[in-house]
Short mmCIF file of C-alpha atoms in Angstrom, two decimals:
data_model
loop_
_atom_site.label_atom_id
_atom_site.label_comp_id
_atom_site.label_asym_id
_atom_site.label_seq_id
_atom_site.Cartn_x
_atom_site.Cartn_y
_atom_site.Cartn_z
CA UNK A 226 169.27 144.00 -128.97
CA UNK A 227 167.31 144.24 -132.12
CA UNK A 228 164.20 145.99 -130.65
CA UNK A 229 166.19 148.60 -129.38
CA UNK A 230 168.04 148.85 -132.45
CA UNK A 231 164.74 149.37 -134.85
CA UNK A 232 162.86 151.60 -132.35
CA UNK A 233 165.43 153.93 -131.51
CA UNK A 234 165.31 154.65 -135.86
CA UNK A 235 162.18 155.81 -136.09
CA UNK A 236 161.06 159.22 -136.44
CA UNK A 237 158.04 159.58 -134.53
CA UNK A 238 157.73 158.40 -131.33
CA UNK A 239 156.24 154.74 -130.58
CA UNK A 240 155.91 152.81 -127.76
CA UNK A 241 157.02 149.08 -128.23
CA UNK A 242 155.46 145.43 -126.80
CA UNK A 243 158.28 143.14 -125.37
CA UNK A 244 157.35 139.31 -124.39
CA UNK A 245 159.34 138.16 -121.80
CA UNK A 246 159.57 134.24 -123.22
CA UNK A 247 158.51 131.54 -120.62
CA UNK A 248 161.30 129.70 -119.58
CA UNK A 249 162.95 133.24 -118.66
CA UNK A 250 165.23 133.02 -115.12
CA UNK A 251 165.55 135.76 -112.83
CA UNK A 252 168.91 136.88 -114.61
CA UNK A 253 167.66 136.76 -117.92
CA UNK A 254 165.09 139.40 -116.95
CA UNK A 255 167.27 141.31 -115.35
CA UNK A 256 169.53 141.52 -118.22
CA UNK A 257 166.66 142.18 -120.19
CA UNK A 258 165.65 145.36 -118.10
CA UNK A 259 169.41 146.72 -117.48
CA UNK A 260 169.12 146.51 -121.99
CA UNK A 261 165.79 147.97 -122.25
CA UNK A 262 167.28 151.09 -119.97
CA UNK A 263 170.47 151.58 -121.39
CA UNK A 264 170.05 151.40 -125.17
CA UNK A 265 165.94 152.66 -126.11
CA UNK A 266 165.10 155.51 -126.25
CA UNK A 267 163.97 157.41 -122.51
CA UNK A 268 160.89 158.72 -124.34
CA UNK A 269 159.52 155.29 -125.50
CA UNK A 270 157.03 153.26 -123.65
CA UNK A 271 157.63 149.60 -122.89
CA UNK A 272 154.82 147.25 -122.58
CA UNK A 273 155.58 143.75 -120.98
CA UNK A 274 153.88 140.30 -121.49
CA UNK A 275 154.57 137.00 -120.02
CA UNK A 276 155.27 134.84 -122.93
CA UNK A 277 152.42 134.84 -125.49
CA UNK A 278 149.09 133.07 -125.79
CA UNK A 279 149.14 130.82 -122.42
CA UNK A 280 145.98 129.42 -122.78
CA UNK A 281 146.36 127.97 -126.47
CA UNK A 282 147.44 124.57 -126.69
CA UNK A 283 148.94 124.62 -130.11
CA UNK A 284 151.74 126.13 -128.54
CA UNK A 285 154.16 124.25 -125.82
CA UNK A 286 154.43 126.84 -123.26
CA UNK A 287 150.82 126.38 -122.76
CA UNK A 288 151.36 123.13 -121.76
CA UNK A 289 154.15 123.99 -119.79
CA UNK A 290 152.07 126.52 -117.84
CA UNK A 291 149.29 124.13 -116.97
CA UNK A 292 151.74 121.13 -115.81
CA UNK A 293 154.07 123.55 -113.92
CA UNK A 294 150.84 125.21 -112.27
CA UNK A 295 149.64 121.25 -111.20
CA UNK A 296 152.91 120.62 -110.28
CA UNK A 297 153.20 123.82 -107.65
CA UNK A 298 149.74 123.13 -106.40
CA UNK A 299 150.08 119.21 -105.86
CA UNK A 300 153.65 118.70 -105.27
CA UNK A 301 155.81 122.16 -103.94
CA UNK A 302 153.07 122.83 -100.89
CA UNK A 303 151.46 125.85 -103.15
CA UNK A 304 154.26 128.38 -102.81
CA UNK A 305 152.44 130.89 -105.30
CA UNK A 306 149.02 130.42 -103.37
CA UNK A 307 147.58 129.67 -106.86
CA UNK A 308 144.89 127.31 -104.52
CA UNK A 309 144.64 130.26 -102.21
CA UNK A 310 140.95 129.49 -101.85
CA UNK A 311 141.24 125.15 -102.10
CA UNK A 312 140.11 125.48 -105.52
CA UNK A 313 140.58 121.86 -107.35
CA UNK A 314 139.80 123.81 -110.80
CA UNK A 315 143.46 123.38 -112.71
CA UNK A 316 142.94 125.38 -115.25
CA UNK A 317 142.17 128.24 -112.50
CA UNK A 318 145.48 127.46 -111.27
CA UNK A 319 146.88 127.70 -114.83
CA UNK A 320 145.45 131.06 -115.47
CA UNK A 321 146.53 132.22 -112.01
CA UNK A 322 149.95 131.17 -112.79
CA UNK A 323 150.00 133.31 -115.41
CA UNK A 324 149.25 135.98 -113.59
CA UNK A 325 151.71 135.64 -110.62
CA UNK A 326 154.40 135.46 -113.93
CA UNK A 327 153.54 138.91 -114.92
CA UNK A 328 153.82 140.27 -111.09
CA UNK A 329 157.53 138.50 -110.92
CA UNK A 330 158.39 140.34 -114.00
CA UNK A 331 156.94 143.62 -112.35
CA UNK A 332 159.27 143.03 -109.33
CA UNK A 333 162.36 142.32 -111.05
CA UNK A 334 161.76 145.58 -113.57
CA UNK A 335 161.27 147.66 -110.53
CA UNK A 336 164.66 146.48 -109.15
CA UNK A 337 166.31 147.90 -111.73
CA UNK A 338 164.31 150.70 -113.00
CA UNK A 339 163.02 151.87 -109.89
CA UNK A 340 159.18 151.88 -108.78
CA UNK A 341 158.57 155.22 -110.41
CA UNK A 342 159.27 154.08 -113.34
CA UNK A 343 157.34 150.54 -113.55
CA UNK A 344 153.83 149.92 -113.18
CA UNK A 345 150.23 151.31 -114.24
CA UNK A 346 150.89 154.82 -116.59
CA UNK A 347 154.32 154.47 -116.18
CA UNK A 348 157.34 154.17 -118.54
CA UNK A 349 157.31 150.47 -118.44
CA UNK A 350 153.93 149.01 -118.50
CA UNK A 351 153.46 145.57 -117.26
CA UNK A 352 150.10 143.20 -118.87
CA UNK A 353 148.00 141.00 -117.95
CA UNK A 354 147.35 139.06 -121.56
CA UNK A 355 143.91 136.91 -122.11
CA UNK A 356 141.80 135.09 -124.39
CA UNK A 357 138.95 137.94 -126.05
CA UNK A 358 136.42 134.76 -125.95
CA UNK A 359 137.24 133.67 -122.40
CA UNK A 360 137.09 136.45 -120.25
CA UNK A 361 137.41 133.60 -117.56
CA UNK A 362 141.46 133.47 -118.13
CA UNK A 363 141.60 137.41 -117.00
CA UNK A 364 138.94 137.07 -114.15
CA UNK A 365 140.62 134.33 -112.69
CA UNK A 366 143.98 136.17 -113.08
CA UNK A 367 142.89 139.20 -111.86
CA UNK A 368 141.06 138.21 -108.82
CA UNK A 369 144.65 135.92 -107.95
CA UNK A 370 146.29 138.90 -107.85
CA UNK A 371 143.55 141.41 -105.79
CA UNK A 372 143.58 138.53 -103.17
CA UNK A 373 147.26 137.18 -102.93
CA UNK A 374 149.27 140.39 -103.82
CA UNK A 375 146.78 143.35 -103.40
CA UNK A 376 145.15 145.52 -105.88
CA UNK A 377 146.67 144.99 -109.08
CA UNK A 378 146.51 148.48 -109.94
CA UNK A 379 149.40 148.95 -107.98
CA UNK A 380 151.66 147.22 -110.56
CA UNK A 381 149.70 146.52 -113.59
CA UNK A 382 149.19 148.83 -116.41
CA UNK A 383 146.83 146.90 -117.85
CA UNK A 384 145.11 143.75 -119.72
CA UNK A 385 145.01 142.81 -123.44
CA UNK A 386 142.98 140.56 -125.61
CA UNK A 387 142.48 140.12 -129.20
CA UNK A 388 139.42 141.84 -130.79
CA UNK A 389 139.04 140.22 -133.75
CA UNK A 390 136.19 140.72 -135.93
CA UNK A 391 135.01 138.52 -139.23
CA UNK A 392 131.93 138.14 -141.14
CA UNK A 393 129.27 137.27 -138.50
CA UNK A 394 126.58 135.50 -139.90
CA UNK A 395 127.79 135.18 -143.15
CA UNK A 396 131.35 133.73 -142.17
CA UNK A 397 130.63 130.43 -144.27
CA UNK A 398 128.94 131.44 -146.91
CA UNK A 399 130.10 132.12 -150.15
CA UNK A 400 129.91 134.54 -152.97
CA UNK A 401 129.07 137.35 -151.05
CA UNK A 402 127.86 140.47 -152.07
CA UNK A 403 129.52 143.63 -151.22
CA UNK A 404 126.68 144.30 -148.85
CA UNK A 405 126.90 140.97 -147.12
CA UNK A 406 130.10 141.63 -146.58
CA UNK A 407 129.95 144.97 -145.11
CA UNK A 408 126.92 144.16 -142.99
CA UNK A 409 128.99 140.93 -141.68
CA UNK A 410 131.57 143.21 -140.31
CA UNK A 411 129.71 145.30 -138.64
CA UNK A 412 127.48 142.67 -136.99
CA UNK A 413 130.74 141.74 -135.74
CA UNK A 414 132.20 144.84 -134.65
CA UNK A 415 128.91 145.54 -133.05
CA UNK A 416 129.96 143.08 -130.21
CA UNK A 417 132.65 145.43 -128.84
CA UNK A 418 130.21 147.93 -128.06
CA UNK A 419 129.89 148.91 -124.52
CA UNK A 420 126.10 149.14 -124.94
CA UNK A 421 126.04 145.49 -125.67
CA UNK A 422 126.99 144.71 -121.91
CA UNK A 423 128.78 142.27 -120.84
CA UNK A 424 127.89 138.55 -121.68
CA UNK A 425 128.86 135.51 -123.57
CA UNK A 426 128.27 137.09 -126.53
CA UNK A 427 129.79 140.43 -125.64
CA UNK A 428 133.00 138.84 -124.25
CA UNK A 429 134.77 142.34 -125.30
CA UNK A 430 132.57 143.94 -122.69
CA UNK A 431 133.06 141.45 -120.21
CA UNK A 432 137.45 142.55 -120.03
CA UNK A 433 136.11 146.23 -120.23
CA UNK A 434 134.20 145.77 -117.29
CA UNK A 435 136.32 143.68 -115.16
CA UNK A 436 139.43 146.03 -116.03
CA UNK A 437 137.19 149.27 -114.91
CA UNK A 438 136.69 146.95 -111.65
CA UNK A 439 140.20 147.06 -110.76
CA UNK A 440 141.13 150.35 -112.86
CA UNK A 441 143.19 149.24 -115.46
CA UNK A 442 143.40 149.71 -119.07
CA UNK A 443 142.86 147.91 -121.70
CA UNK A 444 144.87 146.81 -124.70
CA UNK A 445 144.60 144.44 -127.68
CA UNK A 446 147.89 142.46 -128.64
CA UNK A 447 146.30 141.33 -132.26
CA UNK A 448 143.54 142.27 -134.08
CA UNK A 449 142.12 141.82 -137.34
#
């Protein structure tokens, strides 16, 4: 109720992020939508994430992910296909799960808000979130949902990472000069560049390719 609440007071348009939290039933998304619909603002954008940061084990659902992906795989017979091609790998199924997460979310918003209205450049935006220095977790997800549910274009808006930059080679060092820290940065910053490619150490360029690929946009959650 509160998001509503603060977007629909501001002056200037925004669009707003909404995390759909990962124990979330059916209902509770539901209810969620019907909210979203009746109370914002018709002219704001939603974007939607499953939960938040399912790859990093400091936090629980990340642990719930992985055991509940095992758990589908080893003892339900697979009903999300997350071994759709007998991988063993169960982090692949972990990263798949996440995916298949964000396309149940896409289904249940388009129940309520209609198909025109959910999807990729649409009011309500679904994402596919990732790691910025493991392009692996968006690959994997990505390539789940192309083979098991079709071209994910069809009902993703996009994928998000978090392009943060810091002080490069001189990250450890200390008293810097002004000029160390400036050229720091942009050593940093250089690694988003699209003429860097896409490698290990470009793993910005790596999402931008993969999300051109399936033509979807790209987003960053955090940054700093």
């Amino acid at each position: 109720e509160t998001i509503p609440f603060i977007a629909n007071q501001l002056n200037s348009n925004v669009d707003i992020w909404i995390n759909i939290p990962y124990g979330a039933t059916d209902d509770y998304v539901l209810n969620v939508t019907q909210l979203m619909l009746n109370q914002i603002n018709p002219t704001i954008n939603i974007y939607v994430e499953f939960s938040n940061e399912l790859w990093n084990f400091i936090f629980a659902q990340a642990t719930a992910n992985l055991k509940a992906a095992n758990d589908s795989v080893l003892n339900q017979s697979d009903p999300l296909r997350l071994a759709y091609d007998n991988s063993t790998n169960y982090w692949y199924g972990a990263f798949r799960r996440i995916a298949s997460q964000i396309k149940r979310i896409f289904d249940l918003f388009k129940i309520v808000c209609g198909q025109e209205n959910v999807g990729p450049w649409k009011r309500i935006g679904p994402i596919l979130a990732g790691q910025c220095v493991n392009p692996t977790i968006i690959i994997q997800g990505l390539d789940y949902l192309n083979k098991v549910y079709g071209l994910p274009s069809t009902f993703l808006h996009g994928i998000a990472i978090t392009p943060y930059f810091d002080l490069s080679q001189y990250k450890t060092w200390s008293n810097l000069t002004t000029d160390q820290v400036i050229e720091g940065f942009n050593s940093s910053i250089q690694t988003f560049l699209p003429e860097r490619g896409w490698s290990q150490q470009a793993p910005v360029g790596v999402h931008v390719v993969y999300a051109a690929w399936y033509g979807l946009a790209v987003h960053g959650y955090e940054g700093g």
